Amino acid sequence: MFKKILIANRGEIALRVIRTCKEMGIKTVAVYSTADKDSLPVRFADEAVCIGPPVSSKSYLSIPNIIAAAEITNADAIHPGYGFLSENEKFSKVCQEHGIKFIGALPEQIAGMGDKATAKATMIKAGVPCIPGSKGLIKDLADAKKTAAVIKYPVILKATAGGGGKGMRIVWKEEDVEAAWDSTRQEALAAFGNDGIYMEKYIEEPRHIEIQIAGDQYGNACHMSERDCSIQRRHQKLVEETPSPFMTDELREKMGQAAIKAAKAVKYEGVGTVEFLVDKNRDFYFMEMNTRIQVEHTITEEVINFDLIKEQIKIAAGEKISGKNYYPVMRHAIQCRINAEDPYADFRPSPGKITEYHCPGGHGVRIDAHVYSGYTIPPNYDSMISKLIVVAQTREEAILKMKRALDEYIIEGVKTTIPFHQKLMNNEDFLKGNFTTKFMETFEF
Ligand code: MV4
C-alpha cells in the first residue's frame, strides 16, 4: 500500500481524499495556491506545499510544480480528484515517468476516451449501444448533408475533442447544415485546436443516467448501479440521485452489463463512470466515459455503503476488486450541490466571506464541504462550496429529509443555491420523478 499520497486538488474533494487516507493509515500532502492558504485541506493534511498563485494555470494545473511538490515530500502516489489534471493524458504520463502512481486512468485510456469519436468507435466494437450517426468523423459539408439525410433530422454535430456539452450544434433541417458545420468546426478549432466533427441523431428530451464502474489490473470489472443526473443547467449538474426514478430492474441490469463491457473494452483500472442518454422508450446509448472520481460519487457511496475513494486507492495499489455488482437495497440518496451563486440572478457567482455557517446533521445527512464560519470563498475557482447528501429508505423519505436539512442549513455572507433546492424539492414534476435534461429550461424560479 502507498505510504504517502499527494492530493493534486483543492476544496471539498481534497478534504474527502484526505479523510479516507487517514482512515487507511496513509500520510497525506496537500498542495495549495496562495488563495487557499487558509483552507481546511491545508490544515488537515500531514504536510502542505504551496504550488503557486491563485490562477489555476500556475498552480493546480502546473504539472512541474505538482511533480516538484511530490518529489520533495516523497509522495509515492498522486490523487487528482476531479477537474484540473484528473483527465490529463500528459499528467498521467509524467507521473508514470517519475515513478509516482497516478490514481486514475493510464495515459492511453485518457486519450482514447477523451477523443469522443475514438471512444464511440471503441464502444461500438465492444457491443455497447451507441447513438446512430456518422461512421467516425465527417469529411466535408457534402458528407454532413449526406449523413444527415440517412440518419434523418434533427441531428447533432459534436466536436470529437469536446465533451461535457462543449462544441455541439443541433441541426433541425437541411438548410441549416452549412452554417452549423462551419461554426462547429471554427469553435472546435479555437477551443480545442482540433476541428474533427462527428454527427449523431439528436435525441430529444433524454435523461442523463450514468453507471458507476470499477475495474482492476486483473481484467475484472463490476458496476455499482446508476445515478440520475438529469437536473442540470448549462451542463452543470445541480442535483443527483440514485436510484433513478426512471429505472427498472431490467434496465439497470442491461445498462450495468453495457457499462461492464465498456470497462472491459479498455481494460479499465480504477473507478470510472459510463454516461448514457436514456430516451422515453428506455432505449439507452453510450455518451461518454469519465476516467475520474466524480462530484456525485457520494450518493453511490451512501446507497451501497461503500467508500469509492478507498476502492480507487486499493485498485491503484494493485488490489483485486470483489468482482460482484452492487445494487441499492431499500436505499435512496439525493445530493444537492450548494454553490455560492445567486439563483435569483441567473445563478451569478457570489464569492466572498461566509460570515455565519451552521450545517445540518442528524440521521442520514452527510455534508462534504471545505467551508467554515469566517472562510472566504476565492473568486478564482468553481463556485461549489458544499454537497448536501441525504440517504433514506425511499425516495419520498429522502426528499422529506432533504427539505428538513436544507431548512437547517445556514450560510450567511454570500448568496447560495439553497433557495433553489428548496423550491425544487416542492416541485410537482420533480416529486413525481417526471424530468429530463430539459427540466431546467422551463423551471420557473
Ligand atoms: C446529445 C444529446 C442529444 N442527442 N447527443 C451534452 C453533453 C455531452 N456529454 C453530450 N450532450 C448531449 N448529447 C445526442 N445525440 C443531448 C445532450 C445534452 C445533454 C446530455 C446530458 C445532460 C444534459 C444535456 C443537456 C443538453 C444536451
CSV table of C-alpha atoms and ligand atoms in Angstrom, one decimal:
chain,number,residue,atom,x,y,z
A,1,MET,CA,0.0,0.0,0.0
A,2,PHE,CA,1.1,3.6,-0.5
A,3,LYS,CA,2.8,5.4,2.3
A,4,LYS,CA,2.1,8.9,1.3
A,5,ILE,CA,-0.4,10.4,-1.2
A,6,LEU,CA,-0.3,13.9,-2.6
A,7,ILE,CA,-3.7,15.4,-3.4
A,8,ALA,CA,-3.4,17.5,-6.6
A,9,ASN,CA,-6.7,19.4,-6.0
A,10,ARG,CA,-8.5,21.7,-3.6
A,11,GLY,CA,-11.7,22.2,-1.8
A,12,GLU,CA,-14.1,19.6,-0.7
A,13,ILE,CA,-12.6,16.8,-2.8
A,14,ALA,CA,-9.1,17.4,-1.4
A,15,LEU,CA,-10.6,17.0,2.1
A,16,ARG,CA,-12.6,14.0,1.0
A,17,VAL,CA,-9.5,12.2,-0.2
A,18,ILE,CA,-7.5,13.2,3.0
A,19,ARG,CA,-10.2,11.7,5.2
A,20,THR,CA,-10.1,8.3,3.5
A,21,CYS,CA,-6.2,8.3,3.5
A,22,LYS,CA,-6.3,9.0,7.3
A,23,GLU,CA,-8.6,6.0,7.8
A,24,MET,CA,-6.3,3.9,5.7
A,25,GLY,CA,-3.2,4.9,7.7
A,26,ILE,CA,-1.7,6.7,4.6
A,27,LYS,CA,0.1,10.1,5.1
A,28,THR,CA,-1.2,13.0,3.0
A,29,VAL,CA,0.3,16.0,1.3
A,30,ALA,CA,-1.9,18.9,0.4
A,31,VAL,CA,-0.9,21.3,-2.4
A,32,TYR,CA,-2.4,24.8,-2.5
A,33,SER,CA,-2.4,28.1,-4.3
A,34,THR,CA,-1.9,31.3,-2.3
A,35,ALA,CA,-5.6,31.8,-2.5
A,36,ASP,CA,-6.2,28.6,-0.5
A,37,LYS,CA,-3.6,29.0,2.3
A,38,ASP,CA,-6.3,29.1,5.0
A,39,SER,CA,-8.3,26.2,3.6
A,40,LEU,CA,-9.2,23.0,5.5
A,41,PRO,CA,-7.3,20.5,3.3
A,42,VAL,CA,-4.1,22.5,4.1
A,43,ARG,CA,-4.8,22.3,7.8
A,44,PHE,CA,-5.9,18.6,7.9
A,45,ALA,CA,-3.2,17.1,5.7
A,46,ASP,CA,0.1,15.9,7.3
A,47,GLU,CA,2.1,18.3,5.1
A,48,ALA,CA,1.2,21.1,2.8
A,49,VAL,CA,3.1,22.7,-0.1
A,50,CYS,CA,2.3,26.0,-1.8
A,51,ILE,CA,2.4,25.4,-5.6
A,52,GLY,CA,1.7,28.9,-6.9
A,53,PRO,CA,-0.6,31.9,-7.3
A,54,PRO,CA,-4.4,31.8,-7.4
A,55,VAL,CA,-4.6,31.4,-11.2
A,56,SER,CA,-5.1,27.7,-11.8
A,57,SER,CA,-2.8,27.5,-14.8
A,58,LYS,CA,0.1,28.4,-12.5
A,59,SER,CA,-0.9,26.2,-9.6
A,60,TYR,CA,-3.5,23.4,-9.7
A,61,LEU,CA,-2.8,22.9,-13.5
A,62,SER,CA,1.0,23.3,-13.3
A,63,ILE,CA,2.5,19.8,-13.8
A,64,PRO,CA,6.1,20.8,-12.9
A,65,ASN,CA,5.0,22.5,-9.7
A,66,ILE,CA,2.9,19.5,-8.6
A,67,ILE,CA,5.6,16.9,-9.5
A,68,ALA,CA,8.2,19.0,-7.6
A,69,ALA,CA,5.9,19.0,-4.6
A,70,ALA,CA,5.6,15.2,-4.8
A,71,GLU,CA,9.3,14.8,-5.1
A,72,ILE,CA,10.3,17.0,-2.2
A,73,THR,CA,7.7,15.3,0.1
A,74,ASN,CA,8.5,11.8,-1.1
A,75,ALA,CA,4.9,11.0,-2.0
A,76,ASP,CA,4.5,7.7,-3.8
A,77,ALA,CA,1.1,8.4,-5.4
A,78,ILE,CA,-0.9,11.4,-6.5
A,79,HIS,CA,-4.7,11.6,-6.3
A,80,PRO,CA,-6.0,14.2,-8.8
A,81,GLY,CA,-9.6,14.5,-7.6
A,82,TYR,CA,-12.0,15.7,-10.3
A,83,GLY,CA,-11.5,18.6,-12.8
A,84,PHE,CA,-8.0,20.1,-13.0
A,85,LEU,CA,-5.5,17.4,-14.1
A,86,SER,CA,-7.7,14.4,-13.3
A,87,GLU,CA,-8.2,13.5,-17.0
A,88,ASN,CA,-4.9,14.9,-18.4
A,89,GLU,CA,-3.1,12.4,-20.5
A,90,LYS,CA,0.3,14.3,-20.1
A,91,PHE,CA,0.0,14.4,-16.3
A,92,SER,CA,-0.8,10.7,-16.1
A,93,LYS,CA,2.3,10.0,-18.3
A,94,VAL,CA,4.6,12.4,-16.3
A,95,CYS,CA,3.6,10.7,-13.1
A,96,GLN,CA,4.4,7.3,-14.6
A,97,GLU,CA,7.8,8.6,-15.8
A,98,HIS,CA,8.6,9.9,-12.3
A,99,GLY,CA,7.7,6.6,-10.7
A,100,ILE,CA,4.7,8.2,-8.9
A,101,LYS,CA,1.5,6.2,-9.1
A,102,PHE,CA,-1.3,8.3,-10.7
A,103,ILE,CA,-4.6,7.3,-9.0
A,104,GLY,CA,-6.6,7.5,-12.2
A,105,ALA,CA,-6.5,6.2,-15.7
A,106,LEU,CA,-3.5,5.3,-17.9
A,107,PRO,CA,-2.4,7.9,-20.4
A,108,GLU,CA,-3.7,5.8,-23.4
A,109,GLN,CA,-7.1,5.3,-21.7
A,110,ILE,CA,-7.4,9.0,-21.1
A,111,ALA,CA,-6.6,9.7,-24.7
A,112,GLY,CA,-8.9,7.0,-26.0
A,113,MET,CA,-11.9,8.3,-24.0
A,114,GLY,CA,-11.0,12.0,-24.4
A,115,ASP,CA,-11.4,11.7,-28.2
A,116,LYS,CA,-15.1,11.2,-28.4
A,117,ALA,CA,-15.2,9.7,-32.0
A,118,THR,CA,-12.5,7.2,-31.0
A,119,ALA,CA,-14.3,6.4,-27.7
A,120,LYS,CA,-17.5,5.8,-29.7
A,121,ALA,CA,-15.8,3.5,-32.2
A,122,THR,CA,-14.3,1.5,-29.3
A,123,MET,CA,-17.8,1.1,-27.7
A,124,ILE,CA,-19.5,0.1,-31.0
A,125,LYS,CA,-16.8,-2.6,-31.4
A,126,ALA,CA,-17.4,-3.8,-27.8
A,127,GLY,CA,-21.1,-4.1,-28.4
A,128,VAL,CA,-22.2,-1.1,-26.2
A,129,PRO,CA,-25.3,0.6,-27.7
A,130,CYS,CA,-24.4,3.9,-29.3
A,131,ILE,CA,-26.5,6.7,-30.9
A,132,PRO,CA,-26.9,6.2,-34.7
A,133,GLY,CA,-24.6,8.6,-36.6
A,134,SER,CA,-21.6,9.1,-38.8
A,135,LYS,CA,-19.0,6.4,-39.1
A,136,GLY,CA,-16.2,8.3,-37.5
A,137,LEU,CA,-15.5,11.9,-38.4
A,138,ILE,CA,-17.4,13.9,-41.1
A,139,LYS,CA,-15.2,14.7,-44.1
A,140,ASP,CA,-16.8,17.8,-45.5
A,141,LEU,CA,-20.1,19.7,-45.9
A,142,ALA,CA,-21.3,17.2,-48.6
A,143,ASP,CA,-20.6,14.3,-46.2
A,144,ALA,CA,-22.5,16.1,-43.5
A,145,LYS,CA,-25.6,16.6,-45.7
A,146,LYS,CA,-25.4,13.0,-47.0
A,147,THR,CA,-25.1,11.6,-43.4
A,148,ALA,CA,-27.9,13.7,-42.1
A,149,ALA,CA,-30.2,12.6,-44.9
A,150,VAL,CA,-29.5,9.0,-43.9
A,151,ILE,CA,-30.0,9.4,-40.1
A,152,LYS,CA,-32.8,12.0,-40.6
A,153,TYR,CA,-33.2,15.3,-38.8
A,154,PRO,CA,-32.8,16.5,-36.1
A,155,VAL,CA,-29.1,15.7,-35.9
A,156,ILE,CA,-26.3,16.9,-33.7
A,157,LEU,CA,-22.8,17.9,-34.7
A,158,LYS,CA,-20.2,17.2,-32.0
A,159,ALA,CA,-16.6,18.1,-31.7
A,160,THR,CA,-14.5,15.0,-31.2
A,161,ALA,CA,-12.3,16.9,-28.7
A,162,GLY,CA,-15.3,18.3,-26.9
A,163,GLY,CA,-17.4,16.7,-24.2
A,164,GLY,CA,-19.5,17.9,-21.3
A,165,GLY,CA,-21.5,20.0,-23.7
A,166,LYS,CA,-18.8,22.0,-25.3
A,167,GLY,CA,-18.7,22.2,-29.1
A,168,MET,CA,-22.1,20.9,-30.1
A,169,ARG,CA,-24.8,22.1,-32.5
A,170,ILE,CA,-28.3,20.8,-33.1
A,171,VAL,CA,-29.4,20.9,-36.7
A,172,TRP,CA,-33.2,20.7,-37.4
A,173,LYS,CA,-33.3,20.9,-41.2
A,174,GLU,CA,-31.0,20.7,-44.3
A,175,GLU,CA,-30.9,24.4,-44.9
A,176,ASP,CA,-29.1,24.9,-41.6
A,177,VAL,CA,-26.4,22.3,-42.1
A,178,GLU,CA,-23.9,24.6,-43.8
A,179,ALA,CA,-23.9,27.3,-41.1
A,180,ALA,CA,-23.8,24.7,-38.3
A,181,TRP,CA,-21.0,22.8,-39.9
A,182,ASP,CA,-18.9,26.0,-40.3
A,183,SER,CA,-19.5,27.3,-36.8
A,184,THR,CA,-19.0,24.0,-35.0
A,185,ARG,CA,-15.7,23.5,-36.8
A,186,GLN,CA,-14.4,27.0,-36.1
A,187,GLU,CA,-15.5,26.8,-32.5
A,188,ALA,CA,-13.8,23.4,-32.1
A,189,LEU,CA,-10.6,24.6,-33.6
A,190,ALA,CA,-10.5,27.7,-31.4
A,191,ALA,CA,-11.4,25.8,-28.2
A,192,PHE,CA,-9.6,22.5,-28.6
A,193,GLY,CA,-7.1,23.0,-31.5
A,194,ASN,CA,-8.9,20.1,-33.2
A,195,ASP,CA,-11.7,20.6,-35.8
A,196,GLY,CA,-12.7,16.9,-36.0
A,197,ILE,CA,-16.5,16.7,-36.0
A,198,TYR,CA,-18.9,13.7,-35.9
A,199,MET,CA,-22.7,13.5,-36.3
A,200,GLU,CA,-25.4,11.8,-34.4
A,201,LYS,CA,-29.2,11.6,-34.4
A,202,TYR,CA,-30.4,14.2,-31.9
A,203,ILE,CA,-32.2,12.5,-29.0
A,204,GLU,CA,-34.9,14.9,-27.8
A,205,GLU,CA,-35.7,15.2,-24.1
A,206,PRO,CA,-33.3,12.4,-22.9
A,207,ARG,CA,-32.5,11.5,-19.3
A,208,HIS,CA,-28.8,11.6,-18.3
A,209,ILE,CA,-28.2,8.3,-16.4
A,210,GLU,CA,-24.7,7.2,-15.6
A,211,ILE,CA,-23.3,3.9,-14.3
A,212,GLN,CA,-20.5,3.8,-11.7
A,213,ILE,CA,-18.0,1.1,-12.6
A,214,ALA,CA,-14.7,-0.3,-11.2
A,215,GLY,CA,-12.1,-2.4,-12.9
A,216,ASP,CA,-8.7,-3.9,-11.8
A,217,GLN,CA,-5.5,-4.8,-13.4
A,218,TYR,CA,-6.5,-8.5,-13.5
A,219,GLY,CA,-9.3,-7.8,-16.0
A,220,ASN,CA,-12.2,-7.8,-13.6
A,221,ALA,CA,-14.9,-5.2,-13.8
A,222,CYS,CA,-18.1,-4.6,-12.0
A,223,HIS,CA,-20.9,-2.0,-11.8
A,224,MET,CA,-22.3,-0.1,-8.8
A,225,SER,CA,-25.7,0.9,-10.3
A,226,GLU,CA,-26.8,4.2,-11.6
A,227,ARG,CA,-27.0,7.9,-10.8
A,228,ASP,CA,-29.7,10.1,-12.4
A,229,CYS,CA,-28.1,13.5,-13.3
A,230,SER,CA,-30.8,14.9,-15.5
A,231,ILE,CA,-31.3,18.1,-13.3
A,232,GLN,CA,-28.6,20.3,-14.9
A,233,ARG,CA,-28.3,23.8,-16.1
A,234,ARG,CA,-25.9,24.8,-18.9
A,235,HIS,CA,-24.2,21.4,-18.4
A,236,GLN,CA,-23.7,22.0,-14.7
A,237,LYS,CA,-25.3,19.3,-12.6
A,238,LEU,CA,-27.4,20.7,-9.7
A,239,VAL,CA,-29.0,17.6,-8.2
A,240,GLU,CA,-28.1,13.9,-8.5
A,241,GLU,CA,-30.0,10.9,-7.1
A,242,THR,CA,-29.9,7.2,-7.0
A,243,PRO,CA,-31.8,5.0,-7.8
A,244,SER,CA,-33.1,6.9,-10.8
A,245,PRO,CA,-36.9,7.3,-10.6
A,246,PHE,CA,-37.0,6.2,-14.2
A,247,MET,CA,-35.1,3.0,-13.6
A,248,THR,CA,-36.4,-0.6,-13.7
A,249,ASP,CA,-34.6,-3.7,-12.5
A,250,GLU,CA,-34.5,-4.9,-16.1
A,251,LEU,CA,-33.0,-1.6,-17.4
A,252,ARG,CA,-30.4,-1.5,-14.6
A,253,GLU,CA,-29.3,-5.0,-15.5
A,254,LYS,CA,-28.9,-4.1,-19.2
A,255,MET,CA,-27.2,-0.7,-18.5
A,256,GLY,CA,-24.9,-2.3,-15.9
A,257,GLN,CA,-23.8,-5.1,-18.3
A,258,ALA,CA,-23.2,-2.5,-21.1
A,259,ALA,CA,-21.1,-0.4,-18.7
A,260,ILE,CA,-19.1,-3.5,-17.7
A,261,LYS,CA,-18.5,-4.2,-21.5
A,262,ALA,CA,-17.3,-0.6,-21.8
A,263,ALA,CA,-14.9,-1.0,-18.9
A,264,LYS,CA,-13.5,-4.3,-20.2
A,265,ALA,CA,-13.1,-3.0,-23.7
A,266,VAL,CA,-10.5,-0.5,-22.5
A,267,LYS,CA,-9.1,-2.8,-19.7
A,268,TYR,CA,-10.2,-0.1,-17.2
A,269,GLU,CA,-8.3,0.1,-13.9
A,270,GLY,CA,-9.8,2.2,-11.2
A,271,VAL,CA,-13.2,3.6,-10.7
A,272,GLY,CA,-15.0,5.4,-13.5
A,273,THR,CA,-18.3,6.3,-14.9
A,274,VAL,CA,-20.1,5.4,-18.1
A,275,GLU,CA,-22.6,8.1,-19.1
A,276,PHE,CA,-25.7,7.2,-21.1
A,277,LEU,CA,-28.6,9.1,-22.6
A,278,VAL,CA,-31.9,7.2,-22.0
A,279,ASP,CA,-34.9,8.1,-24.2
A,280,LYS,CA,-38.6,7.9,-23.4
A,281,ASN,CA,-38.8,4.3,-24.6
A,282,ARG,CA,-36.0,3.3,-22.1
A,283,ASP,CA,-33.6,2.8,-25.0
A,284,PHE,CA,-30.1,3.8,-23.8
A,285,TYR,CA,-27.0,5.0,-25.6
A,286,PHE,CA,-23.4,5.4,-24.6
A,287,MET,CA,-22.4,9.1,-24.4
A,288,GLU,CA,-19.0,9.5,-22.7
A,289,MET,CA,-16.8,7.6,-20.2
A,290,ASN,CA,-15.3,9.6,-17.4
A,291,THR,CA,-12.0,8.2,-16.1
A,292,ARG,CA,-12.1,10.0,-12.8
A,293,ILE,CA,-14.0,10.1,-9.5
A,294,GLN,CA,-17.0,12.4,-9.9
A,295,VAL,CA,-18.5,15.1,-7.8
A,296,GLU,CA,-21.6,12.9,-7.4
A,297,HIS,CA,-19.8,9.7,-6.3
A,298,THR,CA,-21.2,10.3,-2.8
A,299,ILE,CA,-24.8,9.2,-3.5
A,300,THR,CA,-23.5,5.8,-4.7
A,301,GLU,CA,-21.4,5.5,-1.6
A,302,GLU,CA,-24.5,6.1,0.6
A,303,VAL,CA,-26.8,3.6,-1.2
A,304,ILE,CA,-24.3,0.8,-1.5
A,305,ASN,CA,-22.5,1.6,1.8
A,306,PHE,CA,-19.0,1.6,0.2
A,307,ASP,CA,-16.1,4.0,0.1
A,308,LEU,CA,-15.2,4.7,-3.5
A,309,ILE,CA,-12.1,6.7,-2.8
A,310,LYS,CA,-10.8,3.8,-0.7
A,311,GLU,CA,-11.6,1.4,-3.6
A,312,GLN,CA,-9.7,3.8,-6.0
A,313,ILE,CA,-6.6,3.7,-3.8
A,314,LYS,CA,-6.8,0.0,-3.3
A,315,ILE,CA,-7.1,-0.7,-7.1
A,316,ALA,CA,-4.2,1.7,-7.8
A,317,ALA,CA,-2.1,-0.2,-5.3
A,318,GLY,CA,-2.7,-3.4,-7.2
A,319,GLU,CA,-5.5,-5.0,-5.2
A,320,LYS,CA,-8.3,-7.1,-6.8
A,321,ILE,CA,-11.9,-5.9,-6.8
A,322,SER,CA,-14.5,-8.2,-5.4
A,323,GLY,CA,-16.0,-8.7,-8.9
A,324,LYS,CA,-19.6,-8.6,-7.7
A,325,ASN,CA,-22.0,-5.9,-8.7
A,326,TYR,CA,-23.6,-3.5,-6.2
A,327,TYR,CA,-27.3,-2.7,-6.0
A,328,PRO,CA,-29.2,-0.2,-3.8
A,329,VAL,CA,-31.4,-2.2,-1.5
A,330,MET,CA,-34.1,-0.2,0.3
A,331,ARG,CA,-31.9,2.9,0.0
A,332,HIS,CA,-32.4,6.2,-1.8
A,333,ALA,CA,-29.8,9.0,-1.9
A,334,ILE,CA,-30.0,12.6,-3.2
A,335,GLN,CA,-27.3,15.2,-3.5
A,336,CYS,CA,-27.8,18.9,-3.7
A,337,ARG,CA,-24.9,21.0,-4.9
A,338,ILE,CA,-24.7,24.1,-2.8
A,339,ASN,CA,-23.0,26.7,-4.9
A,340,ALA,CA,-22.0,30.3,-4.0
A,341,GLU,CA,-24.3,31.6,-6.7
A,342,ASP,CA,-27.4,33.8,-6.7
A,343,PRO,CA,-30.3,31.7,-8.1
A,344,TYR,CA,-32.4,34.8,-8.3
A,345,ALA,CA,-29.9,36.5,-10.6
A,346,ASP,CA,-29.3,33.8,-13.3
A,347,PHE,CA,-27.0,31.8,-10.9
A,348,ARG,CA,-24.4,34.5,-10.9
A,349,PRO,CA,-21.3,33.6,-8.8
A,350,SER,CA,-21.3,35.1,-5.4
A,351,PRO,CA,-17.8,34.7,-3.9
A,352,GLY,CA,-16.8,36.4,-0.6
A,353,LYS,CA,-16.7,35.8,3.1
A,354,ILE,CA,-19.0,33.4,4.9
A,355,THR,CA,-20.0,35.3,8.0
A,356,GLU,CA,-22.2,32.7,9.6
A,357,TYR,CA,-22.2,28.9,9.0
A,358,HIS,CA,-24.3,26.2,10.5
A,359,CYS,CA,-24.7,22.9,8.8
A,360,PRO,CA,-27.5,20.4,9.2
A,361,GLY,CA,-27.0,17.0,10.8
A,362,GLY,CA,-28.9,14.0,12.1
A,363,HIS,CA,-29.7,10.6,10.8
A,364,GLY,CA,-29.0,10.1,7.1
A,365,VAL,CA,-27.5,13.5,6.5
A,366,ARG,CA,-24.0,14.0,5.1
A,367,ILE,CA,-22.1,17.2,4.2
A,368,ASP,CA,-19.0,17.1,2.1
A,369,ALA,CA,-17.7,20.7,2.3
A,370,HIS,CA,-14.4,22.6,2.9
A,371,VAL,CA,-16.0,25.8,4.2
A,372,TYR,CA,-16.5,27.2,7.8
A,373,SER,CA,-17.7,30.3,9.5
A,374,GLY,CA,-15.2,33.1,8.6
A,375,TYR,CA,-14.0,31.3,5.4
A,376,THR,CA,-13.5,33.5,2.3
A,377,ILE,CA,-14.6,31.8,-1.0
A,378,PRO,CA,-11.9,32.9,-3.5
A,379,PRO,CA,-13.3,34.1,-6.9
A,380,ASN,CA,-10.7,32.0,-8.9
A,381,TYR,CA,-12.3,28.6,-8.8
A,382,ASP,CA,-15.7,27.0,-9.4
A,383,SER,CA,-18.5,28.1,-7.1
A,384,MET,CA,-19.4,24.8,-5.5
A,385,ILE,CA,-18.9,25.2,-1.7
A,386,SER,CA,-20.7,22.1,-0.3
A,387,LYS,CA,-22.5,19.0,-1.2
A,388,LEU,CA,-25.6,18.1,0.9
A,389,ILE,CA,-26.3,14.4,0.7
A,390,VAL,CA,-29.2,12.6,2.3
A,391,VAL,CA,-30.0,8.9,2.4
A,392,ALA,CA,-33.2,7.2,3.4
A,393,GLN,CA,-35.2,4.1,2.6
A,394,THR,CA,-37.4,5.5,-0.1
A,395,ARG,CA,-37.4,8.5,-2.5
A,396,GLU,CA,-40.2,10.1,-0.6
A,397,GLU,CA,-38.4,9.9,2.7
A,398,ALA,CA,-35.1,11.2,1.1
A,399,ILE,CA,-36.9,14.2,-0.3
A,400,LEU,CA,-38.5,15.0,3.2
A,401,LYS,CA,-35.1,14.6,4.8
A,402,MET,CA,-33.5,16.9,2.2
A,403,LYS,CA,-36.2,19.5,2.8
A,404,ARG,CA,-35.5,19.3,6.6
A,405,ALA,CA,-31.7,19.5,6.1
A,406,LEU,CA,-32.0,22.5,3.7
A,407,ASP,CA,-34.1,24.3,6.3
A,408,GLU,CA,-31.4,23.8,8.9
A,409,TYR,CA,-28.6,24.9,6.6
A,410,ILE,CA,-27.4,28.5,7.5
A,411,ILE,CA,-24.9,30.2,5.2
A,412,GLU,CA,-24.6,33.9,5.5
A,413,GLY,CA,-22.4,36.5,3.8
A,414,VAL,CA,-22.8,35.0,0.3
A,415,LYS,CA,-25.7,34.0,-1.9
A,416,THR,CA,-26.2,30.3,-2.3
A,417,THR,CA,-28.3,27.8,-4.3
A,418,ILE,CA,-30.2,26.7,-1.1
A,419,PRO,CA,-33.4,28.6,-2.0
A,420,PHE,CA,-33.3,26.9,-5.5
A,421,HIS,CA,-33.1,23.4,-4.0
A,422,GLN,CA,-35.9,24.2,-1.5
A,423,LYS,CA,-38.1,25.2,-4.4
A,424,LEU,CA,-37.1,22.1,-6.4
A,425,MET,CA,-38.0,19.8,-3.5
A,426,ASN,CA,-41.5,21.1,-3.7
A,427,ASN,CA,-41.9,20.9,-7.5
A,428,GLU,CA,-44.7,18.6,-8.6
A,429,ASP,CA,-42.8,17.1,-11.6
A,430,PHE,CA,-39.6,16.6,-9.5
A,431,LEU,CA,-41.7,14.9,-6.8
A,432,LYS,CA,-43.2,12.6,-9.4
A,433,GLY,CA,-39.8,11.8,-10.9
A,434,ASN,CA,-41.0,13.3,-14.1
A,435,PHE,CA,-38.0,15.2,-15.5
A,436,THR,CA,-35.4,15.1,-18.4
A,437,THR,CA,-32.3,17.1,-19.2
A,438,LYS,CA,-34.7,19.8,-20.4
A,439,PHE,CA,-36.2,20.3,-17.0
A,440,MET,CA,-34.2,23.4,-16.0
A,441,GLU,CA,-35.1,25.2,-19.3
A,442,THR,CA,-38.7,25.6,-18.1
A,443,PHE,CA,-38.2,25.6,-14.3
A,444,GLU,CA,-39.7,28.8,-13.0
A,445,PHE,CA,-37.6,30.4,-10.3
B,1,MV4,C1,-26.6,14.5,-27.1
B,1,MV4,C2,-27.9,15.0,-26.8
B,1,MV4,C3,-29.0,14.6,-27.7
B,1,MV4,N1,-28.7,13.8,-28.7
B,1,MV4,N2,-26.4,13.7,-28.1
B,1,MV4,C4,-24.5,17.1,-23.7
B,1,MV4,C5,-23.2,16.9,-23.0
B,1,MV4,C6,-22.4,15.9,-23.8
B,1,MV4,N3,-21.9,14.9,-23.0
B,1,MV4,C7,-23.4,15.3,-24.8
B,1,MV4,N4,-24.7,16.0,-24.6
B,1,MV4,C8,-25.8,15.7,-25.3
B,1,MV4,N5,-25.6,14.9,-26.3
B,1,MV4,C9,-27.4,13.4,-28.9
B,1,MV4,N6,-27.2,12.6,-30.0
B,1,MV4,C10,-28.2,15.9,-25.8
B,1,MV4,C11,-27.1,16.2,-25.0
B,1,MV4,C12,-27.4,17.2,-23.9
B,1,MV4,C13,-27.3,16.8,-22.6
B,1,MV4,C14,-26.9,15.5,-22.2
B,1,MV4,C15,-26.9,15.1,-20.9
B,1,MV4,C16,-27.2,16.0,-19.9
B,1,MV4,C17,-27.7,17.3,-20.3
B,1,MV4,C18,-27.7,17.7,-21.6
B,1,MV4,C19,-28.1,19.0,-21.9
B,1,MV4,C20,-28.2,19.3,-23.2
B,1,MV4,C21,-27.8,18.4,-24.2
